[in-house]
PDB file of N, CA, C and O in Angstrom, chain B, residues numbered from 101:
ATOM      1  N   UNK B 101     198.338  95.341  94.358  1.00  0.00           N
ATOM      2  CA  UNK B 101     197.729  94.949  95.611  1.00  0.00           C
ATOM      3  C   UNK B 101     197.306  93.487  95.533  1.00  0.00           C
ATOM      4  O   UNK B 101     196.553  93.092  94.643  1.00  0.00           O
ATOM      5  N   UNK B 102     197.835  92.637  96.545  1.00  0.00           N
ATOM      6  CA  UNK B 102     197.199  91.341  96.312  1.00  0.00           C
ATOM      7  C   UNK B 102     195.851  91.231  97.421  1.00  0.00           C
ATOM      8  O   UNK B 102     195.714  91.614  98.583  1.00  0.00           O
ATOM      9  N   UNK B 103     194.849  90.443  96.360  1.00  0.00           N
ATOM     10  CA  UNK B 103     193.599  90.075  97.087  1.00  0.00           C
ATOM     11  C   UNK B 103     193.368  88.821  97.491  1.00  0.00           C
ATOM     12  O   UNK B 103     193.151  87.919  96.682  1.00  0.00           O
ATOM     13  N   UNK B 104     193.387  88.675  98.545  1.00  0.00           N
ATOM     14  CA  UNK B 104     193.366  87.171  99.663  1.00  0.00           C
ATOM     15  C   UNK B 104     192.033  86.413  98.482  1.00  0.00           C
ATOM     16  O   UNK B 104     191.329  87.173  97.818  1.00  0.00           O
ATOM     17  N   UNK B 105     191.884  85.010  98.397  1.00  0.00           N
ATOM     18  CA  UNK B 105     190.886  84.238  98.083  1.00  0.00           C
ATOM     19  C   UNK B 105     189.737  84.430  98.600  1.00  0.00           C
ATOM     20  O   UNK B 105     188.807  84.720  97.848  1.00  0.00           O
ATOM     21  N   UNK B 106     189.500  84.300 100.175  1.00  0.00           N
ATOM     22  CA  UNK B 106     188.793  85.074 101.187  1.00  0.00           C
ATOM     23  C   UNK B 106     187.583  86.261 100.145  1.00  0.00           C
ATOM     24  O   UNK B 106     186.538  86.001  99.547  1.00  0.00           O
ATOM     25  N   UNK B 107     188.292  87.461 100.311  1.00  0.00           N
ATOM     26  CA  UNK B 107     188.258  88.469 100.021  1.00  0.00           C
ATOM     27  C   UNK B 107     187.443  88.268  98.359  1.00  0.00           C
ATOM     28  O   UNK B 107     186.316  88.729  98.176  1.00  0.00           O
ATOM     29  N   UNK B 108     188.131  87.598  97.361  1.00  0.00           N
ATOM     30  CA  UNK B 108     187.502  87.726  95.932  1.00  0.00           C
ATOM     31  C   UNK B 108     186.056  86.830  96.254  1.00  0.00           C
ATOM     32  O   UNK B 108     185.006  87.472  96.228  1.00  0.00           O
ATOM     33  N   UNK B 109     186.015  85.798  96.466  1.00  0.00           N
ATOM     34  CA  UNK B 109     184.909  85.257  97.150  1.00  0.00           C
ATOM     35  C   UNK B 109     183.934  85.808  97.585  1.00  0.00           C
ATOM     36  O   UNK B 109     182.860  85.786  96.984  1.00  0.00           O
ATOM     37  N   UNK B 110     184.094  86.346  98.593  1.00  0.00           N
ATOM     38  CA  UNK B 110     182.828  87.070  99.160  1.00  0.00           C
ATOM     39  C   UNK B 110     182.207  88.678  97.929  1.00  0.00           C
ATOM     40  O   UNK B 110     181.060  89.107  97.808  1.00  0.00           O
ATOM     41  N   UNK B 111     183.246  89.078  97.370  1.00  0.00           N
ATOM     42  CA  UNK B 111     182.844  89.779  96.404  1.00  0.00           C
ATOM     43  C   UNK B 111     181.594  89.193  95.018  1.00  0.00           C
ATOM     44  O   UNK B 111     180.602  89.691  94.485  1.00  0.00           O
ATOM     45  N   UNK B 112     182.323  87.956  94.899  1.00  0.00           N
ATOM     46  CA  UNK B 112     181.340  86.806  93.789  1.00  0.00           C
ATOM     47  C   UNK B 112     180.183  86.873  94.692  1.00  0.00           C
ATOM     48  O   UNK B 112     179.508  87.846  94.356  1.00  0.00           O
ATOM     49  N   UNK B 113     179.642  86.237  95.732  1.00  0.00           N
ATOM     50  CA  UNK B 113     178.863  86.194  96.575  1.00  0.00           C
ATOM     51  C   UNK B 113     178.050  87.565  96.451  1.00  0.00           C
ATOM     52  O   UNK B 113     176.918  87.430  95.987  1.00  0.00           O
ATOM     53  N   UNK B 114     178.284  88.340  96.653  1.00  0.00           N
ATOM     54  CA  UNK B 114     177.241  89.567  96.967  1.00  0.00           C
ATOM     55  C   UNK B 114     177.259  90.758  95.679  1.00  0.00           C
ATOM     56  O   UNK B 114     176.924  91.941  95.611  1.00  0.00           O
ATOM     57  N   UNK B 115     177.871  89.703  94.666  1.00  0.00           N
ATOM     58  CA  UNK B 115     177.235  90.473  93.241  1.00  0.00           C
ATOM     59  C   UNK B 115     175.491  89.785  92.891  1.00  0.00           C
ATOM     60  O   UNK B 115     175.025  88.657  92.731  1.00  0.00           O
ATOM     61  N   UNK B 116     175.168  90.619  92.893  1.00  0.00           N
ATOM     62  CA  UNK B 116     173.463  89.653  92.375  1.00  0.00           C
ATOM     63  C   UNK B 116     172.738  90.442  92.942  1.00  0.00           C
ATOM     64  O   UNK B 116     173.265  91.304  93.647  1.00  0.00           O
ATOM     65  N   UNK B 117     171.112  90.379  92.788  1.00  0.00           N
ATOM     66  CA  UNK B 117     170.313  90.826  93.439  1.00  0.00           C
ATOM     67  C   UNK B 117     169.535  90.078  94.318  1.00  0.00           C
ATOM     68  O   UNK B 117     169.209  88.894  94.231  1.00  0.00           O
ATOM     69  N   UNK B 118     169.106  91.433  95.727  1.00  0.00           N
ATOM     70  CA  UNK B 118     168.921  90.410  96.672  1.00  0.00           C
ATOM     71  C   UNK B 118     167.594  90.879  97.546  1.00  0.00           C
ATOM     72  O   UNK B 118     167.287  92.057  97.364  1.00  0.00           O
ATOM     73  N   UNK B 119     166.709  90.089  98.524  1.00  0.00           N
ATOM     74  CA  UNK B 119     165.478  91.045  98.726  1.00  0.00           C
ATOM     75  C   UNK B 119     165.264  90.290 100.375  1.00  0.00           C
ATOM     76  O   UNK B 119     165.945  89.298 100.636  1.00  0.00           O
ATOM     77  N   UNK B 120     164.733  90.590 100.941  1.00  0.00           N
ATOM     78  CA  UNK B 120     164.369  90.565 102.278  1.00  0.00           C
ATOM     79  C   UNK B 120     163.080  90.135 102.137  1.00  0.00           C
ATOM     80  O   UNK B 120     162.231  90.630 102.878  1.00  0.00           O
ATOM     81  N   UNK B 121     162.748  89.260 101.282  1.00  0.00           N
ATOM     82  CA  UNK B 121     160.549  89.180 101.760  1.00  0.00           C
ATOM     83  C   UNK B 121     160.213  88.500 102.581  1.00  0.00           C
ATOM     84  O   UNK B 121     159.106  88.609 103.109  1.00  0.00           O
ATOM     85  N   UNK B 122     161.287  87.412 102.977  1.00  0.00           N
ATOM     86  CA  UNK B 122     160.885  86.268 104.001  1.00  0.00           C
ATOM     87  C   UNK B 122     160.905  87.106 105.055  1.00  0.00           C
ATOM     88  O   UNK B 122     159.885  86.977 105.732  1.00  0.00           O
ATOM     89  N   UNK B 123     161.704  87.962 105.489  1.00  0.00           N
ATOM     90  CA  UNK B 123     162.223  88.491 106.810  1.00  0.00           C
ATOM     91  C   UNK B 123     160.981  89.174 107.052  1.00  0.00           C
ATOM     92  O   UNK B 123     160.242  88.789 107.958  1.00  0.00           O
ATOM     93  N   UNK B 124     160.683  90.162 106.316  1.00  0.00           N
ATOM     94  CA  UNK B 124     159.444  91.311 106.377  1.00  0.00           C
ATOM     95  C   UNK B 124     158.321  91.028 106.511  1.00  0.00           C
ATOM     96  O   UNK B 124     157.552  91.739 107.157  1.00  0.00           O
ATOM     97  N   UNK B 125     157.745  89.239 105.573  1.00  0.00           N
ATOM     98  CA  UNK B 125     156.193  89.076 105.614  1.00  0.00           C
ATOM     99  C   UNK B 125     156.350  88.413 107.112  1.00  0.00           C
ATOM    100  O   UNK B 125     155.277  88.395 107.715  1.00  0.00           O
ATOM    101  N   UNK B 126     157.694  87.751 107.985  1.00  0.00           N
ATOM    102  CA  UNK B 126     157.591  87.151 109.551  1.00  0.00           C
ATOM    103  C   UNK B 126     157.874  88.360 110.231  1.00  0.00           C
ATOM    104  O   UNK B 126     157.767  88.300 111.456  1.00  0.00           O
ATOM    105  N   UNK B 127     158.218  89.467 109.723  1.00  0.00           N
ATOM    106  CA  UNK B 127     158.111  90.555 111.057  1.00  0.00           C
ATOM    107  C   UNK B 127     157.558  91.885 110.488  1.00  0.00           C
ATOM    108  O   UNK B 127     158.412  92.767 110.399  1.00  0.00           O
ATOM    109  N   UNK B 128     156.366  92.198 110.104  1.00  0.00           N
ATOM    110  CA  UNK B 128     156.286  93.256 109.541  1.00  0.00           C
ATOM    111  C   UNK B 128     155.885  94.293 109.786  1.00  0.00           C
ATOM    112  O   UNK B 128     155.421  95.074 108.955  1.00  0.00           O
ATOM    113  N   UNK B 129     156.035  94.568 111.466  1.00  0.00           N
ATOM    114  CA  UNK B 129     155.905  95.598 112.257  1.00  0.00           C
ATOM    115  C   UNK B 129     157.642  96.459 112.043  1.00  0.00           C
ATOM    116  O   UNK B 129     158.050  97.618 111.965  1.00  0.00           O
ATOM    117  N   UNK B 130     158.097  95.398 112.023  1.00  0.00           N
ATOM    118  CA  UNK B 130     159.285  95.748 112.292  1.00  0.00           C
ATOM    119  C   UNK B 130     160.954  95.945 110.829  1.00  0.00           C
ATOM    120  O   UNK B 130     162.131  96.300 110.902  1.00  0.00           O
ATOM    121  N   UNK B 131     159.980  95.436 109.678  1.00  0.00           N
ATOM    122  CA  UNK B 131     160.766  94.575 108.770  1.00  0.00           C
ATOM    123  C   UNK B 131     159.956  95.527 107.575  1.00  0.00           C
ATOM    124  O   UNK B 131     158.743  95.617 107.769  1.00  0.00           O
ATOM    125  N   UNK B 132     160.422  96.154 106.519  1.00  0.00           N
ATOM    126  CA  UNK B 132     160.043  96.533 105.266  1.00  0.00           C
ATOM    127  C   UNK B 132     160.604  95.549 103.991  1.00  0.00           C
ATOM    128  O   UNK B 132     161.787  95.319 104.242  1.00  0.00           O
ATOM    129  N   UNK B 133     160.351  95.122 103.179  1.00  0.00           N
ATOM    130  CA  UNK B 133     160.253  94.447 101.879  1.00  0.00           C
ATOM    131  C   UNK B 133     161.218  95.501 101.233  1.00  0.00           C
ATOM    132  O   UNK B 133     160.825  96.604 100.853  1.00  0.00           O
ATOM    133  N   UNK B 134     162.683  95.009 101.130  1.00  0.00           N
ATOM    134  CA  UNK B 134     163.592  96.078 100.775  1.00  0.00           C
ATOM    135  C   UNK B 134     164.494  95.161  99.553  1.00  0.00           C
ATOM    136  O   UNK B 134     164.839  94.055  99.968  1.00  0.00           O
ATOM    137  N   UNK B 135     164.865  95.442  98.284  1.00  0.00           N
ATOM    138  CA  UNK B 135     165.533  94.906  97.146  1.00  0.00           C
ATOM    139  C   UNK B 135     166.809  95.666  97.208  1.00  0.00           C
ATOM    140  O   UNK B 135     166.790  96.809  97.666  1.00  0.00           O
ATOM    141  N   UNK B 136     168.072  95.057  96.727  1.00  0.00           N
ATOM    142  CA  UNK B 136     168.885  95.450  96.484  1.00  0.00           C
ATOM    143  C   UNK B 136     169.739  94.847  95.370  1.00  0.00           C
ATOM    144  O   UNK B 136     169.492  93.740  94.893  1.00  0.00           O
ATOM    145  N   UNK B 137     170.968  95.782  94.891  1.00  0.00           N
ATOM    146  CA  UNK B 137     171.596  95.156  93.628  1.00  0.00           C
ATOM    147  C   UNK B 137     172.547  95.459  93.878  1.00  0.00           C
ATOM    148  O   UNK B 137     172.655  96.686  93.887  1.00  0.00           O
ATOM    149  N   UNK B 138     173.939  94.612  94.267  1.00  0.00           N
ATOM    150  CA  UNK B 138     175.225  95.088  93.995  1.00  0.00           C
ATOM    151  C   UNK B 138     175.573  94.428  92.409  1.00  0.00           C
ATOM    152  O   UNK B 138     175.158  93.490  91.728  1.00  0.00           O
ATOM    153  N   UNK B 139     176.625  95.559  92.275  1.00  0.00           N
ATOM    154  CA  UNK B 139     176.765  95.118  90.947  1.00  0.00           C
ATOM    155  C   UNK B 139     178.898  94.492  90.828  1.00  0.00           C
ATOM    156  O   UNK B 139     179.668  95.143  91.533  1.00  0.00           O
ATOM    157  N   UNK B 140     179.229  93.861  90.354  1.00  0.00           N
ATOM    158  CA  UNK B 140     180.767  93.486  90.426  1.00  0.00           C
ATOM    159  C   UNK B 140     181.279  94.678  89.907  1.00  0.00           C
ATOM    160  O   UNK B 140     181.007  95.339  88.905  1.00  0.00           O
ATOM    161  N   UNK B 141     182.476  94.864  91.264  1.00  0.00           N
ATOM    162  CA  UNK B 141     182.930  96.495  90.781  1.00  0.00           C
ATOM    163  C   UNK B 141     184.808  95.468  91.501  1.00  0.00           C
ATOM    164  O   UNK B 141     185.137  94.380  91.972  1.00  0.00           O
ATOM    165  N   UNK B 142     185.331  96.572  91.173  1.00  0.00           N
ATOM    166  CA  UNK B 142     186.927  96.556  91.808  1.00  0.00           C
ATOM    167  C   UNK B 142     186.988  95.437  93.493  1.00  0.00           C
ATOM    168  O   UNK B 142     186.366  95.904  94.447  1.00  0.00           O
ATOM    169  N   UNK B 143     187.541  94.417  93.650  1.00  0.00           N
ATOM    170  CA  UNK B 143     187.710  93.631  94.632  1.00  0.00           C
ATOM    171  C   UNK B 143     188.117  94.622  95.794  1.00  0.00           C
ATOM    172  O   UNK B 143     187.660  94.505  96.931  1.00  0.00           O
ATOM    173  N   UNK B 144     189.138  95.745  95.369  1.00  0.00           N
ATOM    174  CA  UNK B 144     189.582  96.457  96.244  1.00  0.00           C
ATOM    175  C   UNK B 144     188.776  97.340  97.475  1.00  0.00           C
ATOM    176  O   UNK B 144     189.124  97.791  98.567  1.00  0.00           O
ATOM    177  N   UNK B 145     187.509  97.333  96.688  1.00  0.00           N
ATOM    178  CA  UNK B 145     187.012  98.538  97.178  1.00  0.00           C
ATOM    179  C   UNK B 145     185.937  97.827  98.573  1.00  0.00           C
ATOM    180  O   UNK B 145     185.618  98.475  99.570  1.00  0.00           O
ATOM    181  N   UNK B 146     185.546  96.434  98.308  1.00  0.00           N
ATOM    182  CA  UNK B 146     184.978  96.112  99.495  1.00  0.00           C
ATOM    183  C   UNK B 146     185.926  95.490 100.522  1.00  0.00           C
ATOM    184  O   UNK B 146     185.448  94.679 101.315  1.00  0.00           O
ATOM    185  N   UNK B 147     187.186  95.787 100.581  1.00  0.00           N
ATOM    186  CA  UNK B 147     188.383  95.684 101.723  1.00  0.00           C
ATOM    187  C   UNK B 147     188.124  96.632 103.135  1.00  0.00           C
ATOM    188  O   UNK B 147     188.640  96.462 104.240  1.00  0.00           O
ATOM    189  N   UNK B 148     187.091  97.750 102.687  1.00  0.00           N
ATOM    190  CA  UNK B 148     186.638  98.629 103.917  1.00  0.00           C
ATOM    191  C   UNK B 148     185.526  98.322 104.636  1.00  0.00           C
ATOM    192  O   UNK B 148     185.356  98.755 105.775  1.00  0.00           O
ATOM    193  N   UNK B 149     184.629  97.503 103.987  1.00  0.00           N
ATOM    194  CA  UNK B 149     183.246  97.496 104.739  1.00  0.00           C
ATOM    195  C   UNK B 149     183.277  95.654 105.342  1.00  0.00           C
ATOM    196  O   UNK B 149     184.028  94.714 105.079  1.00  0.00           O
ATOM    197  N   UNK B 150     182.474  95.751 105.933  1.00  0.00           N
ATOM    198  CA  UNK B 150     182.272  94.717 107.227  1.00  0.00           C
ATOM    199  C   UNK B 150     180.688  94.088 106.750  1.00  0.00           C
ATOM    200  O   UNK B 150     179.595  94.423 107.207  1.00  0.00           O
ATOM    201  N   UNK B 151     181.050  92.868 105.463  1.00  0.00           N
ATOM    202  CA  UNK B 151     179.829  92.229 104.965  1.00  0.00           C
ATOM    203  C   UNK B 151     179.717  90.744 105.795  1.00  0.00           C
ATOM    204  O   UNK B 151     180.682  90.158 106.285  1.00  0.00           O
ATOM    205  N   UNK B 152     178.495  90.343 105.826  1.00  0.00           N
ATOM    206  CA  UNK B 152     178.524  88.830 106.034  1.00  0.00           C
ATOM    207  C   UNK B 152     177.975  88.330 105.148  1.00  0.00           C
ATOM    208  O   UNK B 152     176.861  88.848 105.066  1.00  0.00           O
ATOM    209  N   UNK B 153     178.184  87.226 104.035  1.00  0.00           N
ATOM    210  CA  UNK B 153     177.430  86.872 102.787  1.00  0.00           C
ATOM    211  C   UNK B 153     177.894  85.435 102.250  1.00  0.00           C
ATOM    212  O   UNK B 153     179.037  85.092 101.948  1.00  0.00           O
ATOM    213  N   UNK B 154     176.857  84.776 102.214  1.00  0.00           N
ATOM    214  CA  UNK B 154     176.986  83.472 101.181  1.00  0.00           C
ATOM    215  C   UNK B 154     177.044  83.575 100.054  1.00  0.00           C
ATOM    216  O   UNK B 154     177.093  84.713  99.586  1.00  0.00           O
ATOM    217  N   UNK B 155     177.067  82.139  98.960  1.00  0.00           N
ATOM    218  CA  UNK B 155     176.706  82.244  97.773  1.00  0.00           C
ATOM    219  C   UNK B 155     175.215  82.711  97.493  1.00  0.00           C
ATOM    220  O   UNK B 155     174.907  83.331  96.475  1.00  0.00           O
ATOM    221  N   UNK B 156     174.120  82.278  98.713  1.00  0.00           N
ATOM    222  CA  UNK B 156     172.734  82.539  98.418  1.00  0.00           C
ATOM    223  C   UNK B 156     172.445  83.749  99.461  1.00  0.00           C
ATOM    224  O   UNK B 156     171.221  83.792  99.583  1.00  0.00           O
ATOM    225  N   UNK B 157     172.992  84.654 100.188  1.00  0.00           N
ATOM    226  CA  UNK B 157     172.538  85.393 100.960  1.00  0.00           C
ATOM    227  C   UNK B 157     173.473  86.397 101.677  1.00  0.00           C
ATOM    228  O   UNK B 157     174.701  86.425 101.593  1.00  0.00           O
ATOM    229  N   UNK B 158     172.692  87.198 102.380  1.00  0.00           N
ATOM    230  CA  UNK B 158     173.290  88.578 102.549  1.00  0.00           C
ATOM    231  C   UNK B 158     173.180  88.921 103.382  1.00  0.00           C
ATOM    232  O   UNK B 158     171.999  89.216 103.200  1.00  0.00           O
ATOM    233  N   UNK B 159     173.395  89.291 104.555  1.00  0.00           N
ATOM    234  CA  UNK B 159     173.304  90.376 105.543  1.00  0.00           C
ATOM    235  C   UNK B 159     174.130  91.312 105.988  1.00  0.00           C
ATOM    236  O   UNK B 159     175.352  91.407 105.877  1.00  0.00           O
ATOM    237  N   UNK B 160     173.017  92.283 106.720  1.00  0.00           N
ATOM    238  CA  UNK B 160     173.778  93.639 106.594  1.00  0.00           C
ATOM    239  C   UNK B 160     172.973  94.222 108.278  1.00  0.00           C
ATOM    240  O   UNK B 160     171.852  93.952 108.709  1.00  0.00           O
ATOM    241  N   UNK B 161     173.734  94.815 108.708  1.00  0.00           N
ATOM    242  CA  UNK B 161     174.052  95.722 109.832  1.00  0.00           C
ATOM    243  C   UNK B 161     173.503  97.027 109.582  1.00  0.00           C
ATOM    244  O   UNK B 161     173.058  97.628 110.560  1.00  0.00           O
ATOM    245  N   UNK B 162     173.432  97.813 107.965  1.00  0.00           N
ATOM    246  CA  UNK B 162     172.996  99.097 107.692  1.00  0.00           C
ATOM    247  C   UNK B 162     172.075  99.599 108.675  1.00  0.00           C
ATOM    248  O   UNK B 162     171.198  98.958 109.255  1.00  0.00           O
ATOM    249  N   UNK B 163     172.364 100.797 108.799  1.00  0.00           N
ATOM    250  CA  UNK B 163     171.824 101.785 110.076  1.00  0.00           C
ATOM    251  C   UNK B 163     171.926 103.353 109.469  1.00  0.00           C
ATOM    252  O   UNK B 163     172.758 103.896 108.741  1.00  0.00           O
ATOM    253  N   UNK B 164     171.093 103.671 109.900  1.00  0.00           N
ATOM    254  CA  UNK B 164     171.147 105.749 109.670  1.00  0.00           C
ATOM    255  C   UNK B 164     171.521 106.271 111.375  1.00  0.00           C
ATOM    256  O   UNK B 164     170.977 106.054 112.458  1.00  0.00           O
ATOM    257  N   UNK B 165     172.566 106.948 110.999  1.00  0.00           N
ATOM    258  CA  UNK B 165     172.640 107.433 112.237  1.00  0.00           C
ATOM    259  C   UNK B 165     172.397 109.051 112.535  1.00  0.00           C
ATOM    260  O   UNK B 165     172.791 109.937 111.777  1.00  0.00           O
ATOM    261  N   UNK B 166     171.933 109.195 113.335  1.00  0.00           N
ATOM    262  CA  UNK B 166     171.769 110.906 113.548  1.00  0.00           C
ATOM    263  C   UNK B 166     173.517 111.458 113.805  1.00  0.00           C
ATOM    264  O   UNK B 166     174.324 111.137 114.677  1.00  0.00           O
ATOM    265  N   UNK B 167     173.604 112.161 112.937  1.00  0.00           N
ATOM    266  CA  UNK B 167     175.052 112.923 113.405  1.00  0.00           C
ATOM    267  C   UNK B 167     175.195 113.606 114.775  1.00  0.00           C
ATOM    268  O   UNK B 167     176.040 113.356 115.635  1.00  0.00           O
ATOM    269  N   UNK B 168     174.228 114.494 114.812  1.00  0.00           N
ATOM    270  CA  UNK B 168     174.319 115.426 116.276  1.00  0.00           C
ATOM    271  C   UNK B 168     174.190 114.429 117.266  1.00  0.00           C
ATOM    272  O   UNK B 168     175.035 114.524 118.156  1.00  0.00           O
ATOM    273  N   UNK B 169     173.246 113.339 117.397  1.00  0.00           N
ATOM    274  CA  UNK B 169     173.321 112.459 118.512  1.00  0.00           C
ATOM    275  C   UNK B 169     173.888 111.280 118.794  1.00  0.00           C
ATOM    276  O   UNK B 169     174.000 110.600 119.813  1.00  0.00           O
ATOM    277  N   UNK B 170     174.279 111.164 117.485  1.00  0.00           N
ATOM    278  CA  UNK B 170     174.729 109.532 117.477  1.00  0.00           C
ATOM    279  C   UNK B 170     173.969 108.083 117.596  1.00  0.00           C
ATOM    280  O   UNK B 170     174.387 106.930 117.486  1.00  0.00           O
ATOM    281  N   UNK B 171     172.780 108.590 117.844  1.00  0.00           N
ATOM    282  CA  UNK B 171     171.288 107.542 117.898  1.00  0.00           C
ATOM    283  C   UNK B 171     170.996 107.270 116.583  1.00  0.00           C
ATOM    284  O   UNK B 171     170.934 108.171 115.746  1.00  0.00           O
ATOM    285  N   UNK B 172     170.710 105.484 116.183  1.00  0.00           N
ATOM    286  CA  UNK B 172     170.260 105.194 115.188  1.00  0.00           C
ATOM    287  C   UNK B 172     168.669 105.797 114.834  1.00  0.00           C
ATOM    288  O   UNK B 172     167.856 105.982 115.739  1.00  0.00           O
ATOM    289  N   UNK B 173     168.395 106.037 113.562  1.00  0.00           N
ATOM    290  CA  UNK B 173     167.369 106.409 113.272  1.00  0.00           C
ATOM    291  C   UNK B 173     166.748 105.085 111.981  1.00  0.00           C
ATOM    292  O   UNK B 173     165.581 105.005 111.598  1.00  0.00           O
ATOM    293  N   UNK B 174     167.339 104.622 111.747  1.00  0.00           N
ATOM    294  CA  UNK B 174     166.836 103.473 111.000  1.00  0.00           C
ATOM    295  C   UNK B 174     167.607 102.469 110.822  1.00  0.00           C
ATOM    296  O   UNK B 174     168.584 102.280 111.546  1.00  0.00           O
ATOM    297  N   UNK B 175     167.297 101.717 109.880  1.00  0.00           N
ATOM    298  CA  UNK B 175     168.040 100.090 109.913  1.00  0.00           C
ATOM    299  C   UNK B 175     167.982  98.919 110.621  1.00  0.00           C
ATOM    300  O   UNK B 175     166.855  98.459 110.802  1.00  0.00           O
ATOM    301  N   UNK B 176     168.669  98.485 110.946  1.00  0.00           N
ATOM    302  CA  UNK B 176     168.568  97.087 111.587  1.00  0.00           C
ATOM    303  C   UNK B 176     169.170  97.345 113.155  1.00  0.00           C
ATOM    304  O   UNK B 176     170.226  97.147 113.754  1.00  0.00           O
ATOM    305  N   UNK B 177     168.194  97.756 113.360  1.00  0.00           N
ATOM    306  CA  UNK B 177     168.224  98.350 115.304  1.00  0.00           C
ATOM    307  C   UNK B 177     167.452  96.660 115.441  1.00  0.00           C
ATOM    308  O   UNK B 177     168.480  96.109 115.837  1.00  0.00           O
ATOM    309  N   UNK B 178     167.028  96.189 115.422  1.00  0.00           N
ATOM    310  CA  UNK B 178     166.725  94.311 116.066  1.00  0.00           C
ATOM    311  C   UNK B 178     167.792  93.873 115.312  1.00  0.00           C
ATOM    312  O   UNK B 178     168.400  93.308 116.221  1.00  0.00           O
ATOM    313  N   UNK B 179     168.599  93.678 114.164  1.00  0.00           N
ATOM    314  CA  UNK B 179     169.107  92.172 114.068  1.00  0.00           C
ATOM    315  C   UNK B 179     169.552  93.036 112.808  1.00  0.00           C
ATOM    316  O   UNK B 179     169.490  94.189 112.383  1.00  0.00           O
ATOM    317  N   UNK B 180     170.012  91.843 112.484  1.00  0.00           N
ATOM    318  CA  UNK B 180     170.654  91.710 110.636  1.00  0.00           C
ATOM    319  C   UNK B 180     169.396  91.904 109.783  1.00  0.00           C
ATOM    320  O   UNK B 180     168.314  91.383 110.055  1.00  0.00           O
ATOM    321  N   UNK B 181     169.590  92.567 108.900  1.00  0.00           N
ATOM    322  CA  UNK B 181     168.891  92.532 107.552  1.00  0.00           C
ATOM    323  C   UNK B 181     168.903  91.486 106.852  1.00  0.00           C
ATOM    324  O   UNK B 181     169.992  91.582 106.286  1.00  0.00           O
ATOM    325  N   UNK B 182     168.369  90.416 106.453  1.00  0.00           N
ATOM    326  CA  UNK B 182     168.615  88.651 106.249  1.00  0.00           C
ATOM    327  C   UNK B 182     167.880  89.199 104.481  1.00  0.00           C
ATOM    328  O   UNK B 182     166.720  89.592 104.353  1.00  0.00           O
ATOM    329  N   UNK B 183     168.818  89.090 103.395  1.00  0.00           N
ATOM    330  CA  UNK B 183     168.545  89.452 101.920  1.00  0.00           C
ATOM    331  C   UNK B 183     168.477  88.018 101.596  1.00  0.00           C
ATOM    332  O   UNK B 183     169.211  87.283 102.256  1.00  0.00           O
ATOM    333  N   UNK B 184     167.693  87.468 100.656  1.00  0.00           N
ATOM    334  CA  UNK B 184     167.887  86.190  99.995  1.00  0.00           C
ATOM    335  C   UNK B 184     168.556  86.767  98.329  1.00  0.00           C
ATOM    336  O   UNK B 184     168.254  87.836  97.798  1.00  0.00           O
ATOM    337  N   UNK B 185     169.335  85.908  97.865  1.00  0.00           N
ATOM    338  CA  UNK B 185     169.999  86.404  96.238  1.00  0.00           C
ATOM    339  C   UNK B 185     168.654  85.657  95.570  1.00  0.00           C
ATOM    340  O   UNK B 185     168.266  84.513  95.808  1.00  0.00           O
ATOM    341  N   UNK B 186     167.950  86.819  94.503  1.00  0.00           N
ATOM    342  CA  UNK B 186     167.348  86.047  93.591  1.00  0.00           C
ATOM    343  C   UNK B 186     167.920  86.132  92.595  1.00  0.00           C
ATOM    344  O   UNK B 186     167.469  85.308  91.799  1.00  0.00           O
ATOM    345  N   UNK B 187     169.373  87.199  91.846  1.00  0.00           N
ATOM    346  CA  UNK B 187     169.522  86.867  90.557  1.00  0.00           C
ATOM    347  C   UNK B 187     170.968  86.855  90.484  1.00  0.00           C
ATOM    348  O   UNK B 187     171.421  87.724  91.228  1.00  0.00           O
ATOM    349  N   UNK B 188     172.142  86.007  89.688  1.00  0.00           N
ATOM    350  CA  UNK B 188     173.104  86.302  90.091  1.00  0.00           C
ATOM    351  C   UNK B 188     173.837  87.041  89.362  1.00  0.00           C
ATOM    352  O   UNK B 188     173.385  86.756  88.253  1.00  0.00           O
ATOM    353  N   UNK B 189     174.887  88.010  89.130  1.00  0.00           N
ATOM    354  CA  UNK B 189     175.362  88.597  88.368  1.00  0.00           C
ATOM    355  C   UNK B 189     177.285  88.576  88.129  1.00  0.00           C
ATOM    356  O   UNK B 189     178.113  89.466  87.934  1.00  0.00           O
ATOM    357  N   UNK B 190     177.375  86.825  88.296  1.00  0.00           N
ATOM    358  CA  UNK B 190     178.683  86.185  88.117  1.00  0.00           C
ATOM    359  C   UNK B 190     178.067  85.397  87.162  1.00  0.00           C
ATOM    360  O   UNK B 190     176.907  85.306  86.761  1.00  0.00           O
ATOM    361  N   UNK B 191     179.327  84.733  86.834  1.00  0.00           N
ATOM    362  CA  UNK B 191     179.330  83.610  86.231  1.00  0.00           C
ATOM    363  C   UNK B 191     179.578  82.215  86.626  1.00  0.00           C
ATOM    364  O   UNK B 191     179.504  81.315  85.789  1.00  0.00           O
TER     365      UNK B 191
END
C-alpha cells in the first residue's frame, strides 16, 4: 500500500501527548481539562478517521452519540476540541 507524504505527516504530528487546559480554564462551563496520548502505530490505520493536526496541536470533532436517537450526548457539541502537544513521541 503506498502512503501519500500528506498522510505519514500528519501521523508524526499526532504521535505525542496532548491536553486541552487552555481551552477548559477560557470555557469551563463548557470545556473539561482532558489529556490524551496517541502513540505511533501503522500509517495505514489513520487512512479512516478525519483528524486536523499540526506539529504542535490537535483537534478533534469526538462526540458520543446516542444510538437509538442519534443525538449527541457528549463531546464537542460547540466547536473543536483545541489539544496543545506537550510531549513528543517522534523523533
Amino acid at each position: 500500500m503506498m502512503i501519500s507524504p500528506e498522510l505519514k505527516t500528519l501521523a508524526e504530528y499526532m504521535a505525542g501527548e496532548f491536553d486541552n487546559q487552555a481551552q477548559a480554564l477560557a470555557d469551563p462551563v463548557w470545556s473539561v481539562h482532558l489529556r490524551l496520548w496517541h502513540r505511533p502505530v501503522p500509517v495505514s490505520l489513520f487512512a479512516e478517521f478525519g483528524f486536523e493536526a499540526t506539529i504542535d496541536q490537535f483537534f478533534s470533532h469526538d462526540k458520543g452519540i446516542d444510538s437509538r436517537t442519534g443525538k449527541p450526548l457528549w463531546g464537542a457539541m460547540l466547536g473543536l476540541f483545541q489539544f496543545q502537544k506537550r510531549f513528543y513521541f517522534t523523533s
